[in-house]
Amino acid sequence: MKKSLWQKYNDMKKLNSINENMSTDVLIIGAGITGVSVAYNLINHKENVILIDRNKCCDGVTAKSTGKLTYLQDLMYQKIVNTCGMNAAKLYYDAQKEAVRIVKKNVKNENIDCDLKQSESIAFTKNLKELPKFEAERRILDELDVNYSNLHNKFLLNDVKDVIKVKNTYVFNPVKYVISLLKKVINSSNILVYENSIATKIKKENDFFVVMVNGFEIKTKKVVIACNYPFFTIPGLIPFKTYVEKSYICASKTDETQNLNAISSNYPCESFRYYDDGKDKYFIYLNNSSKICDKLNYEKNYKQCAKKIKEITNNKPLYKWENMDVLTNDNLPLIGRISSYEKNVFIATGYNTWGMTNGVIAGKIISDLILNKKNKYVDLFNPSRSINFSKFKNFITNTMISNVKAYTFNLIKKNPSWYKNKAIVTKINGKRVGVYFDSKGEKHVVSNICPHLKCFLTFNEVDKTWDCPCHGSRFDVDGNCVKGPSVYDIKIDETNISN
């Protein structure tokens, strides 16, 4: 799969994988910004901790972000007001500000070189129909006592109709930041870190949990699920509270950088920022965001992103990548105890595309819960919070219809034109399979059904993967699962099938 700009800064040496039965006090599953933040906050405490990642540490969603640390998140506050009320919006604003303070504190205390720079954040629209929403957002920002301004000078993108700008926000290199924290974690006395270690099952045994990892048992008192999208359905019912969105990102070199970052309110959104690593300067541009059941022509999506960034910078992109974000139906992340019945399983997901701040605050909330400390955001982000009409309506629109759409599309149009005969979906011995023809003409046959929740898979002709358009699992052409939530492969024993 395509590498992001940030991945080139991952200088972590290869770590061991789980290869024996183990026991610990806390098992953290997922070594991105959330899992590493939890582990960092538990350094030098009495709890013994194991941190694992299914792939290379800090090589997943954290390494695919745009690296913004901002409390101005398009028109997020009115979205929260509409689903959860003004008090929730105020508390969410406090959480985002605290996340920025935590990063600044860690950078200073640990002397972290992650290119943290102050940057003005801008929300903008190109659509005149969005103007009332901008006025509504301003009223909410007034109530939150946020200092903002309207930008009237020349703006980078054409046809901008309205703008909200705030100061005292930041951008950074997310991989440099997380890797620096991870190195502190590895050198601590109470934490062990492993990679290429896939958790597949959790079961309760008396006062402990037994988690199957690489076929071995890890016995633990507490479990933290920090892997972007949980690999189970029950408990928590996360697939019914969330939906998945994908977006395309390009980075090209630029001669000059500006002290700003921006995102549009319209859908699909545009987002951009600048990055200077001290040697090279980059312009990072995101567009073509959509639910993962939409815009399944991956090559077309990448080309559109690359074309746009070339128009802006006059340079071809050096890096092109795709990211997937988990969104919630009430616009608030799911952070904390996974249910009111299970006090020692914690989850962090549903960051609504703002994973850098929410990942940091999740690290604080979950570590506080583990250490029995009070945290004022526990109720706000409680994964078991109540459902109201607005949330239910969004569930129907975002979650239910999206899954039905994905299923129906792949049922009716299982071989779209952009497959170009390089891949086909067919049936062999009554089983639905995907067949990929490599450059040598050899066939690679796999099951076309995702093991997670049985969605049909679509072929990604750019990354050469079979992708789930419901929840984002990915499999290579030989059936190996390379991205969750699925933890199972889709390999087929070809000795049992015939043409």
Coordinates of C-alpha atoms in Angstrom, one line a residue:
M1 CA 0.0 0.0 0.0
K2 CA 1.1 3.6 -0.6
K3 CA 3.3 5.2 2.1
S4 CA 2.5 8.5 3.6
L5 CA 4.9 11.4 4.1
W6 CA 5.1 10.8 7.8
Q7 CA 6.0 7.1 7.5
K8 CA 9.5 8.0 6.3
Y9 CA 10.2 9.5 9.7
N10 CA 9.5 6.2 11.5
D11 CA 13.0 5.2 12.7
M12 CA 12.0 2.6 15.2
K13 CA 14.0 -0.6 15.1
K14 CA 12.1 -3.8 14.6
L15 CA 10.5 -5.1 17.8
N16 CA 9.8 -8.6 18.9
S17 CA 6.4 -10.3 18.4
I18 CA 4.4 -12.1 21.0
N19 CA 5.6 -15.8 20.9
E20 CA 4.7 -17.2 24.3
N21 CA 2.0 -17.1 26.9
M22 CA 2.3 -14.0 29.2
S23 CA 0.5 -12.2 32.0
T24 CA 0.3 -8.5 32.9
D25 CA -1.9 -6.0 34.7
V26 CA -2.8 -3.9 31.6
L27 CA -2.8 -5.0 27.9
I28 CA -3.0 -2.1 25.4
I29 CA -3.9 -3.2 21.8
G30 CA -2.8 -0.6 19.3
A31 CA 0.4 1.4 19.2
G32 CA -0.7 4.6 17.5
I33 CA -1.2 8.0 19.2
T34 CA -3.9 6.6 21.6
G35 CA -2.2 3.4 22.8
V36 CA 1.2 5.0 23.1
S37 CA -0.3 8.0 25.0
V38 CA -1.9 5.6 27.5
A39 CA 1.3 3.7 27.9
Y40 CA 3.3 6.9 28.4
N41 CA 1.0 8.0 31.1
L42 CA 1.5 4.7 32.9
I43 CA 5.3 4.9 33.0
N44 CA 6.7 4.3 36.5
H45 CA 3.3 3.3 38.0
K46 CA 2.8 0.1 39.8
E47 CA 0.9 -1.5 36.9
N48 CA 2.8 -3.8 34.6
V49 CA 1.8 -3.1 31.0
I50 CA 2.1 -4.8 27.6
L51 CA 1.6 -2.7 24.5
I52 CA 1.1 -4.5 21.2
D53 CA 0.4 -3.6 17.6
R54 CA -0.7 -5.9 14.7
N55 CA 1.8 -4.3 12.3
K56 CA 4.7 -1.9 12.9
C57 CA 4.2 0.5 15.8
C58 CA 2.9 3.9 14.7
D59 CA 2.5 2.9 11.1
G60 CA -1.3 2.9 10.9
V61 CA -3.9 5.7 11.1
T62 CA -1.7 8.0 13.1
A63 CA 0.9 7.9 10.3
K64 CA -1.9 8.7 7.7
S65 CA -3.2 11.9 9.3
T66 CA -2.5 15.5 8.3
G67 CA -1.0 16.2 11.7
K68 CA -3.2 19.1 13.0
L69 CA -3.6 20.0 16.6
T70 CA -6.6 22.4 16.6
Y71 CA -9.8 23.1 18.4
L72 CA -11.4 24.6 15.3
Q73 CA -12.6 21.5 13.5
D74 CA -14.7 22.6 10.5
L75 CA -18.2 23.3 12.0
M76 CA -17.9 20.6 14.7
Y77 CA -19.5 22.6 17.6
Q78 CA -22.8 23.1 16.0
K79 CA -22.9 19.4 15.0
I80 CA -22.4 18.6 18.7
V81 CA -25.0 21.2 19.8
N82 CA -27.5 19.6 17.4
T83 CA -27.0 16.1 18.8
C84 CA -25.9 16.6 22.4
G85 CA -26.5 20.2 23.4
M86 CA -24.4 23.2 24.3
N87 CA -22.9 21.8 27.5
A88 CA -21.4 18.9 25.6
A89 CA -20.0 21.4 23.0
K90 CA -18.4 23.4 25.8
L91 CA -16.8 20.3 27.4
Y92 CA -15.6 19.1 24.0
Y93 CA -13.9 22.4 23.4
D94 CA -12.2 22.1 26.7
A95 CA -11.0 18.6 25.8
Q96 CA -9.5 19.8 22.6
K97 CA -7.7 22.7 24.2
E98 CA -6.4 20.3 26.9
A99 CA -5.1 17.9 24.3
V100 CA -3.0 20.7 22.7
R101 CA -1.6 21.6 26.2
I102 CA -0.7 18.0 26.8
V103 CA 1.3 17.8 23.6
K104 CA 3.1 21.1 24.3
K105 CA 3.9 19.9 27.8
N106 CA 5.3 16.5 26.6
V107 CA 7.3 18.2 23.8
K108 CA 8.9 20.5 26.3
N109 CA 9.5 18.0 29.2
E110 CA 10.9 15.3 26.9
N111 CA 12.7 17.6 24.5
I112 CA 10.8 16.1 21.6
D113 CA 11.8 17.2 18.1
C114 CA 8.5 16.8 16.2
D115 CA 8.4 20.1 14.3
L116 CA 5.6 21.4 16.6
K117 CA 4.7 24.9 15.2
Q118 CA 2.0 27.4 16.0
S119 CA -0.4 27.7 13.1
E120 CA -3.6 29.6 12.4
S121 CA -6.6 27.3 11.8
I122 CA -9.2 28.2 9.2
A123 CA -12.6 26.8 8.4
F124 CA -13.9 27.9 5.0
T125 CA -16.7 27.2 2.5
K126 CA -17.1 27.6 -1.2
N127 CA -20.8 27.1 -1.1
L128 CA -23.2 30.0 -0.5
K129 CA -25.7 27.7 1.0
E130 CA -23.2 27.1 3.9
L131 CA -23.3 30.7 5.0
P132 CA -26.1 30.3 7.6
K133 CA -24.1 27.5 9.1
F134 CA -21.0 29.7 9.5
E135 CA -23.2 32.3 11.2
A136 CA -24.5 29.6 13.6
E137 CA -20.9 28.4 14.3
R138 CA -19.9 32.0 15.1
R139 CA -22.7 32.3 17.6
I140 CA -21.6 29.1 19.3
L141 CA -18.0 30.3 19.3
D142 CA -19.1 33.5 21.0
E143 CA -20.8 31.5 23.7
L144 CA -17.6 29.5 24.1
D145 CA -15.7 32.7 24.4
V146 CA -13.4 31.8 21.5
N147 CA -11.5 34.6 19.8
Y148 CA -11.9 34.3 16.0
S149 CA -11.8 36.5 13.0
N150 CA -13.0 36.6 9.4
L151 CA -10.3 36.4 6.8
H152 CA -10.5 39.0 4.0
N153 CA -7.1 39.0 2.5
K154 CA -6.2 36.7 -0.5
F155 CA -6.8 33.1 0.3
L156 CA -5.0 30.1 -1.1
L157 CA -8.0 28.4 -2.8
N158 CA -10.3 30.1 -5.2
D159 CA -14.1 30.8 -4.8
V160 CA -14.0 31.0 -1.0
K161 CA -17.3 32.5 0.3
D162 CA -16.8 32.6 4.0
V163 CA -14.1 32.0 6.6
I164 CA -13.5 31.6 10.3
K165 CA -10.0 31.9 11.6
V166 CA -8.5 31.2 15.0
K167 CA -5.0 31.5 16.4
N168 CA -3.1 29.4 19.1
T169 CA -3.5 26.1 17.2
Y170 CA -0.6 23.9 16.1
V171 CA 0.6 21.5 13.5
F172 CA 3.3 18.8 14.0
N173 CA 4.9 15.6 12.7
P174 CA 2.7 12.9 14.3
V175 CA 5.1 10.1 13.8
K176 CA 8.1 11.9 15.2
Y177 CA 5.9 12.8 18.3
V178 CA 4.6 9.3 18.9
I179 CA 7.9 7.5 18.2
S180 CA 9.6 9.8 20.8
L181 CA 7.0 8.9 23.4
L182 CA 7.3 5.2 22.4
K183 CA 11.0 5.2 23.0
K184 CA 10.4 6.5 26.5
V185 CA 7.9 3.8 27.0
I186 CA 10.3 1.1 25.8
N187 CA 12.9 2.3 28.2
S188 CA 10.6 2.2 31.2
S189 CA 10.8 -0.5 33.8
N190 CA 7.1 -1.6 33.8
I191 CA 6.2 -1.7 30.1
L192 CA 6.9 -4.2 27.3
V193 CA 6.2 -3.4 23.7
Y194 CA 5.6 -5.9 20.8
E195 CA 4.7 -5.5 17.2
N196 CA 3.4 -7.8 14.5
S197 CA 1.2 -9.2 17.2
I198 CA -2.5 -9.7 16.3
A199 CA -5.1 -9.9 19.0
T200 CA -8.0 -12.1 17.8
K201 CA -10.2 -12.9 20.8
I202 CA -11.0 -11.7 24.3
K203 CA -12.6 -13.9 26.9
K204 CA -13.4 -13.3 30.6
E205 CA -12.1 -15.8 33.2
N206 CA -13.0 -14.9 36.8
D207 CA -11.4 -11.6 37.5
F208 CA -9.0 -11.7 34.5
F209 CA -9.2 -11.5 30.8
V210 CA -7.5 -13.9 28.4
V211 CA -6.6 -12.3 25.1
M212 CA -5.4 -14.5 22.2
V213 CA -2.4 -12.9 20.5
N214 CA -0.6 -14.7 17.7
G215 CA -2.2 -17.9 19.0
F216 CA -0.8 -17.4 22.5
E217 CA -2.6 -16.3 25.7
I218 CA -2.0 -13.1 27.5
K219 CA -3.7 -13.0 30.9
T220 CA -4.5 -9.5 32.0
K221 CA -6.6 -7.6 34.5
K222 CA -7.4 -4.7 32.2
V223 CA -7.6 -4.4 28.4
V224 CA -7.4 -1.2 26.4
I225 CA -8.7 -1.3 22.8
A226 CA -6.8 1.5 21.0
C227 CA -6.7 0.0 17.4
N228 CA -8.8 2.6 15.6
Y229 CA -11.6 0.1 14.9
P230 CA -12.3 -2.8 17.4
F231 CA -11.9 -6.3 16.1
F232 CA -15.1 -7.5 17.8
T233 CA -18.8 -6.6 17.6
I234 CA -20.0 -7.4 21.1
P235 CA -19.6 -5.8 23.7
G236 CA -20.0 -2.2 22.8
L237 CA -21.9 -2.6 19.5
I238 CA -19.4 -0.3 17.9
P239 CA -20.5 -1.1 14.3
F240 CA -24.0 0.3 15.1
K241 CA -22.7 3.5 16.7
T242 CA -20.2 4.4 14.0
Y243 CA -19.4 4.5 10.3
V244 CA -16.2 4.8 8.3
E245 CA -15.0 7.6 6.0
K246 CA -12.0 7.6 3.7
S247 CA -10.1 10.4 2.2
Y248 CA -7.1 10.9 -0.1
I249 CA -4.0 12.9 0.7
C250 CA -1.1 14.1 -1.4
A251 CA 2.1 15.9 -0.4
S252 CA 4.3 17.8 -2.8
K253 CA 7.4 20.0 -2.3
T254 CA 6.9 23.8 -2.1
D255 CA 9.2 26.7 -2.1
E256 CA 7.5 28.6 0.7
T257 CA 5.3 27.7 3.6
Q258 CA 2.5 29.7 5.3
N259 CA 1.6 29.8 9.0
L260 CA -1.9 28.4 8.4
N261 CA -3.9 25.2 8.0
A262 CA -7.5 25.0 6.7
I263 CA -10.5 22.7 6.2
S264 CA -13.7 23.2 4.3
S265 CA -17.2 22.6 5.8
N266 CA -18.6 21.3 2.5
Y267 CA -18.7 17.7 1.7
P268 CA -16.5 16.2 0.3
C269 CA -14.1 18.4 2.2
E270 CA -10.8 19.9 1.3
S271 CA -8.1 20.3 3.8
F272 CA -4.5 21.4 3.7
R273 CA -1.4 22.5 5.7
Y274 CA 2.3 23.1 5.3
Y275 CA 5.2 21.2 6.7
D276 CA 8.9 22.1 7.0
D277 CA 11.2 19.4 8.4
G278 CA 14.2 21.7 8.4
K279 CA 15.4 20.3 5.1
D280 CA 12.4 20.1 2.8
K281 CA 9.2 22.1 2.6
Y282 CA 5.9 20.3 1.8
F283 CA 2.3 21.2 1.0
I284 CA -0.1 18.6 2.2
Y285 CA -3.6 18.5 0.6
L286 CA -6.6 16.2 1.3
N287 CA -9.8 15.9 -0.7
N288 CA -12.3 13.4 -2.0
S289 CA -13.6 12.4 1.4
S290 CA -16.5 10.0 1.4
K291 CA -18.1 7.1 3.2
I292 CA -16.1 4.0 2.3
C293 CA -19.1 2.6 0.5
D294 CA -18.9 5.5 -2.0
K295 CA -16.3 6.4 -4.7
L296 CA -14.9 2.9 -5.1
N297 CA -12.8 3.8 -8.1
Y298 CA -9.5 4.3 -6.1
E299 CA -7.4 5.2 -9.1
K300 CA -9.7 8.0 -10.1
N301 CA -9.7 9.3 -6.5
Y302 CA -5.9 9.4 -6.3
K303 CA -5.7 11.1 -9.7
Q304 CA -8.1 13.8 -8.7
C305 CA -6.1 14.6 -5.5
A306 CA -2.8 14.6 -7.4
K307 CA -4.2 16.9 -10.1
K308 CA -5.5 19.4 -7.5
I309 CA -2.2 19.6 -5.6
K310 CA -0.3 20.1 -8.8
E311 CA -2.6 23.0 -9.7
I312 CA -1.8 24.6 -6.3
T313 CA 1.9 24.0 -6.1
N314 CA 2.9 23.4 -9.7
N315 CA 4.6 20.3 -8.5
K316 CA 3.7 16.6 -8.8
P317 CA 3.0 14.9 -5.5
L318 CA 5.9 12.9 -4.0
Y319 CA 3.6 11.1 -1.6
K320 CA 0.0 9.9 -2.1
W321 CA -1.9 8.0 0.5
E322 CA -5.4 7.1 1.8
N323 CA -6.7 7.3 5.3
M324 CA -9.8 5.9 7.0
D325 CA -11.5 7.5 9.9
V326 CA -14.2 6.2 12.2
L327 CA -17.1 8.7 12.7
T328 CA -19.8 8.5 15.3
N329 CA -23.5 9.3 14.9
D330 CA -23.5 12.0 17.6
N331 CA -20.2 13.6 16.6
L332 CA -18.5 12.7 19.9
P333 CA -15.7 10.1 20.3
L334 CA -16.2 6.8 22.1
I335 CA -13.7 6.8 24.9
G336 CA -13.7 5.0 28.2
R337 CA -15.2 1.8 29.7
I338 CA -16.8 -0.1 26.8
S339 CA -19.9 -0.7 28.8
S340 CA -21.4 -0.1 32.2
Y341 CA -21.3 -3.9 32.8
E342 CA -17.6 -4.3 32.1
K343 CA -15.4 -1.9 34.1
N344 CA -12.0 -3.2 33.0
V345 CA -12.3 -3.1 29.2
F346 CA -11.6 0.3 27.8
I347 CA -12.0 1.6 24.2
A348 CA -11.0 4.6 22.2
T349 CA -12.5 5.1 18.7
G350 CA -14.8 7.4 16.7
Y351 CA -12.5 10.4 16.5
N352 CA -14.6 12.0 13.6
T353 CA -11.4 12.7 11.6
W354 CA -9.7 14.6 14.5
G355 CA -7.6 11.8 15.8
M356 CA -4.5 13.8 16.9
T357 CA -6.3 15.8 19.7
N358 CA -8.8 13.1 20.5
G359 CA -6.1 10.4 20.6
V360 CA -4.2 12.5 23.1
I361 CA -7.2 13.2 25.3
A362 CA -8.2 9.5 25.1
G363 CA -4.7 8.6 26.4
K364 CA -5.4 10.9 29.4
I365 CA -8.9 9.7 30.1
I366 CA -8.1 6.0 29.9
S367 CA -5.0 6.2 31.9
D368 CA -6.9 8.2 34.6
L369 CA -9.6 5.5 34.7
I370 CA -6.9 2.8 35.0
L371 CA -5.3 4.7 37.9
N372 CA -8.6 5.5 39.5
K373 CA -8.2 9.2 39.0
K374 CA -11.1 11.6 38.3
N375 CA -11.4 13.0 34.8
K376 CA -14.1 15.5 33.8
Y377 CA -14.5 14.1 30.3
V378 CA -15.5 10.6 31.3
D379 CA -19.3 11.1 31.0
L380 CA -19.0 13.2 27.8
F381 CA -17.2 10.4 25.9
N382 CA -18.8 7.5 27.6
P383 CA -19.2 4.7 25.0
S384 CA -22.5 3.7 26.7
R385 CA -24.1 7.1 26.6
S386 CA -27.8 7.3 25.9
I387 CA -29.4 7.5 22.5
N388 CA -31.7 10.4 21.4
F389 CA -33.7 11.0 18.3
S390 CA -30.9 12.9 16.5
K391 CA -28.4 10.1 17.1
F392 CA -30.9 7.5 15.9
K393 CA -31.7 9.5 12.8
N394 CA -27.9 9.7 12.0
F395 CA -27.6 6.0 12.6
I396 CA -30.2 5.4 9.9
T397 CA -28.5 7.8 7.5
N398 CA -24.9 7.1 8.1
T399 CA -24.6 3.6 9.4
M400 CA -27.5 1.5 8.2
I401 CA -28.0 3.0 4.7
S402 CA -24.2 3.0 4.1
N403 CA -23.9 -0.7 4.9
V404 CA -27.0 -1.6 2.8
K405 CA -25.6 0.5 -0.1
A406 CA -22.2 -1.3 0.1
Y407 CA -23.9 -4.7 0.1
T408 CA -26.3 -3.9 -2.7
F409 CA -23.6 -2.3 -5.0
N410 CA -21.4 -5.4 -4.7
L411 CA -24.3 -7.7 -5.2
I412 CA -25.6 -6.0 -8.4
K413 CA -22.4 -4.6 -9.9
K414 CA -19.7 -7.0 -8.7
N415 CA -17.3 -6.3 -11.6
P416 CA -17.3 -2.5 -12.3
S417 CA -15.5 -1.2 -15.4
W418 CA -12.4 0.1 -13.5
Y419 CA -11.3 -3.4 -12.6
K420 CA -10.2 -3.6 -16.3
N421 CA -10.2 -7.4 -16.2
K422 CA -7.3 -7.4 -13.7
A423 CA -9.7 -8.7 -11.1
I424 CA -13.1 -10.4 -11.2
V425 CA -15.6 -11.5 -8.7
T426 CA -17.2 -14.8 -9.6
K427 CA -18.4 -18.1 -8.0
I428 CA -16.4 -21.3 -7.8
N429 CA -18.1 -24.4 -6.5
G430 CA -20.9 -22.2 -5.3
K431 CA -18.6 -19.9 -3.3
R432 CA -18.2 -16.2 -4.0
V433 CA -14.5 -15.5 -4.7
G434 CA -12.3 -12.7 -5.9
V435 CA -9.7 -13.5 -8.6
Y436 CA -6.7 -11.2 -9.3
F437 CA -4.5 -11.7 -12.4
D438 CA -0.9 -10.5 -11.7
S439 CA 1.5 -9.2 -14.4
K440 CA 2.5 -12.8 -15.2
G441 CA -1.0 -13.8 -15.8
E442 CA -1.1 -16.0 -12.7
K443 CA -4.4 -16.1 -10.7
H444 CA -4.7 -15.3 -7.0
V445 CA -8.0 -16.6 -5.7
V446 CA -9.5 -15.6 -2.4
S447 CA -12.8 -15.5 -0.7
N448 CA -14.8 -12.3 -1.5
I449 CA -16.5 -12.2 1.9
C450 CA -15.1 -10.2 4.8
P451 CA -14.7 -12.4 7.9
H452 CA -15.6 -9.4 10.2
L453 CA -19.4 -9.0 9.4
K454 CA -19.7 -10.8 6.1
C455 CA -19.7 -7.8 3.7
F456 CA -18.7 -8.3 0.1
L457 CA -15.2 -7.0 -0.8
T458 CA -14.3 -4.6 -3.6
F459 CA -10.9 -4.6 -5.4
N460 CA -8.6 -1.7 -4.9
E461 CA -6.7 -1.5 -8.1
V462 CA -4.2 1.0 -6.8
D463 CA -3.0 -0.8 -3.7
K464 CA -3.8 -4.3 -5.1
T465 CA -6.0 -5.2 -2.1
W466 CA -9.5 -6.5 -1.5
D467 CA -11.2 -3.9 0.7
C468 CA -14.3 -4.0 2.8
P469 CA -16.7 -1.1 1.9
C470 CA -18.5 -1.5 5.3
H471 CA -15.9 -1.3 8.0
G472 CA -12.5 -0.9 6.2
S473 CA -10.8 -4.2 6.5
R474 CA -8.1 -4.9 3.8
F475 CA -6.6 -8.1 2.4
D476 CA -3.8 -8.6 0.0
V477 CA -4.3 -10.6 -3.3
D478 CA -3.2 -13.8 -1.5
G479 CA -5.8 -13.3 1.2
N480 CA -3.7 -12.1 4.1
C481 CA -5.4 -9.6 6.3
V482 CA -3.3 -6.4 6.3
K483 CA -5.8 -4.0 8.1
G484 CA -8.5 -4.5 10.6
P485 CA -11.1 -4.7 12.1
S486 CA -10.9 -8.2 10.6
V487 CA -8.3 -10.4 12.3
Y488 CA -8.8 -13.4 9.9
D489 CA -7.5 -14.0 6.4
I490 CA -9.6 -14.8 3.3
K491 CA -7.4 -17.5 1.9
I492 CA -8.9 -20.4 0.0
D493 CA -7.5 -23.8 -0.3
E494 CA -7.2 -23.9 -4.1
T495 CA -6.8 -27.7 -4.1
N496 CA -10.4 -27.9 -3.3
I497 CA -11.7 -25.7 -6.1
S498 CA -11.7 -26.1 -9.8
N499 CA -12.4 -24.0 -12.9

